[in-house]
DNA sequence: AAAACTTCTTTAATAATTTAATAAGTTTCT
DNA sequence: AGAAACTTATTAAATTATTAAAGAAGTTTT
C-alpha cells in the first residue's frame, strides 16, 4: 500500500473516531477528497474489518446515505491524566468508553526523579493486565500539569529527563507505542472542543477550575498553544493589587484570589473562626475530599460555602473580562473539578462581567458549565492521540 | 477560461504581490499545485502582460531558477486609512509604492451621518484625478477605528448606514470596485505580518500606540479577529484600580493610564504647573502637532518628556505581561504613531515585564519597534485587499 | 398519484499530480 | 585544474484524482 493511501485511511479512521457515524459524503468533505476515492478507501477499510457500515441514515430530503462507523473491539488506546499528586490511567475504545475501571495511583511530581519510570511501569502493567493484545493498542495520550512542549515531547516543569530528553520518545522506546503529551488545561479544552460544549465552536475559552485556574484556548477552530506551547497561563496574570505573594514569585496573580485550594483555605479559616456552616466537619488534609465536601455543601444551599464560591466566581470574572476584551470568544466554558459546583458560578461571573466588560463585547459571549465531568482530561488525552493519528503507521499493511 | 483557472491565476498574482520576486518552484509551494500546472498558468500570465520574468536568481547549489514578478504599471489599488478626525487616501501600485502624494482630508466620524458619502466622493475624486483608467484599479482597502465586522462589511461604531447596511457593498455599488474594510489596529498588524517586523512570524502581537492603545493579534500565522471581529480591545482591559472613569463607561481601563492623548494631557498639566522642559511651547489644540512636538523633545533628551513616555511604557508593560501569560507570543511589536519615539519604550516595558511576568515566559518573547512608520495602516489596507484578491474576478477574461 | 426536487451512488471523461529522466549549474575532492 | 558528486530546475510519460453526467432512491409539492 502506498504511503499516501495509508494517510487517507488514517484520516478516515480519525474522522470516524471524532464523528462516530458518518456517511461517505460527510467523509469526502472532511478529508477533502472526491467521492470515488473516499468510497474506494472505505471499502478497503470494511474488508480489513476496521470499519463497518451501520445501515442507512434518515433521509435529509433525498436518497438515504449509507453510514459507516469504526468497528468495535479492534482498536484501543491508553489515556493518562496526571496532576501534581495523583495519576489516572484508563483504557478506552474508539467509542470513548472506559472499558475497565480507571486506575488511580499516587504519584507526586515535585522532586521525584523516579516519576517517569513509575509512570511507564504502571502503564505497561495496565496494558498487560487488560488481557488485550498489544497490537490492538494504537497509542498512549497523556495530560500533565506544567509547561509542555507538544512537538518535542518535553515538560519543562515536571517529569524532566536528563539533557531535556523527550518524554514521548522515551516512553515509546520502552512500551513500543506512539505517545502524545500535552498540558492538562489544553486537553480539557480539546475534550470540550471534540466531545463537549465547544463542539463546532471556533473561538471558545475553556477555564479549568482546579487547584489553580487553567485556561485552554480554542482559536479559529483549533487548540492554540502559543510560540513555545506555553499559552493559557491564566493563573498568573497579575490583575490584583492585593500584595499577596504567589508561589510563582510575583504578587497579585489571579490565583491568589481564586482557586479551589484558596476556597478550601478560606473555608478552614472560617470554620476555625466559628462561622455557622454545614462544613464544620471539613476533612483536613485531603484537598480532593475537602473540595467535594464544600461543593456538596454548596448544592445543599449552605450560605457560607455559597459565599466562598461567589467571591471566587467574581474574581474569575475579572479575568474572564480581560479574555473577552482581548479575544472576543463566542463562549466561555467552565470546566475541571470546580465545574461540578454547577450553576453557582453563573451569577457572580456575570456580575463581574457587567462591571468590567464593555457591554457590546460580552453580549455575544455565553458562559456555560461543562458537562464532561471530572474525566474530561482523560477524554482530552484520547482526543489528542487521535488528532495525531493520521501520522501513525497502519499496523498491519 | 474556467473558474478554477481564474482562481489559480489570482492566487499567483496575490503571492507575487506579497513575495515580490518568486521562482516557479516557490509558487508551486505557495499555491500548493504541481510544477506543470503552475508553469502553464505563469506562461499565460506572462502573455497577458500581468507578469514578467525577472531573470535568473542566484543559485542555491543547483541550476538557477527563472524568477517572476508582477508587471509594473498595469494594476493599482486605492488604500484608505481613517481615524476619528482625519482620513488619508493613497493610490498604490503592486510594488507597495505610493504613486501620488497621500491625500489627507479632515473627516470627523462621530455624529457625522454624511461621513460615508464624503468618503466615497473623495475616493472617486482621487481615482478621477489620478488619470489612471479605472480598469487598472483592482479595488479599495480601508482601515477604520471601531468594531468592524469584516465579513459583513459593517462598522458598529462609526460610518453606520441605515438598517446596518454593508459599507463595502454600498461603496462597491457606487464606485464599481471591490472593497475590503477592517479595524485600524488589525491592519497595522497585517502590515507588520506581510511587510514588516512580523514577516514570517506565527504568534506575534502588534500594539498600536495611538490616541488609544490598539492591538492586532497574529495567531498561528494569521490575523485573529475573534467571534464577531472584535478581538484586540486592549485599550479597555480593566487592570488599574485608579478609579479613573474611561469614556467607555468603565473605570481603570489600560487607556486611562497610557495613550498618546494622556501623554499630551499630562504634558500640558506639567507645563502649566511650571515644569522645566523644552516643551514649554506645546501646540494646544492639535493632537498631531502636540504629539510630534513631545516625541521630538524625547529624541532631544528632554527629561520631562522622557519621564512621561517612561511611565506610559511601564503601564503598557503591565498589559503586555497579561498578553504574554495568555498567548505566549514570540514577539511584541510596538507600532502606530507612538512607535516613532523609538527605543525609549524598550526599558520601561522590559522593567514592567520583569516585575509582572513569569520569567520563563517572557524570556522567549522579544520586544521590537516597528519600522513601517506612520503609513503602516495604508500598507495594511492594501495588504487586506490583496489577501481577498483571489476571490475577485479577473477583469479581462 | 404523478411530477419535481434532493440527495446519494456509479461511471466515464477530464484534469492534475507523481515519477522518472534529463538538463544546468555548484561544490568538493583528487 | 578538472572530474565526480551533489543540488536544483525542467520536461515528458505514467499514474492518480477530480469533475461532470447519468442513474438510483427517496421526499415533497402540486
Short mmCIF file of C-alpha atoms in Angstrom, two decimals, chain A residues 309 313-314 332 334 341-353 366-369:
data_model
loop_
_atom_site.label_atom_id
_atom_site.label_comp_id
_atom_site.label_asym_id
_atom_site.label_seq_id
_atom_site.Cartn_x
_atom_site.Cartn_y
_atom_site.Cartn_z
CA UNK A 309 -17.77 30.30 45.61
CA UNK A 313 -16.51 33.46 40.79
CA UNK A 314 -16.49 37.23 40.90
CA UNK A 332 -16.60 30.61 27.84
CA UNK A 334 -16.18 26.43 32.96
CA UNK A 341 -20.41 23.06 41.57
CA UNK A 342 -22.64 23.90 38.62
CA UNK A 343 -24.78 26.98 38.12
CA UNK A 344 -23.47 28.67 41.25
CA UNK A 345 -20.69 30.16 39.11
CA UNK A 346 -23.02 31.90 36.66
CA UNK A 347 -24.31 34.82 38.69
CA UNK A 348 -21.07 36.12 40.21
CA UNK A 349 -19.18 35.83 36.91
CA UNK A 350 -21.97 37.58 35.03
CA UNK A 351 -21.99 40.27 37.68
CA UNK A 352 -18.27 40.75 37.31
CA UNK A 353 -18.60 40.99 33.52
CA UNK A 366 -22.15 32.94 26.59
CA UNK A 367 -20.95 31.31 29.81
CA UNK A 368 -21.52 27.56 30.08
CA UNK A 369 -20.76 24.87 32.61
#
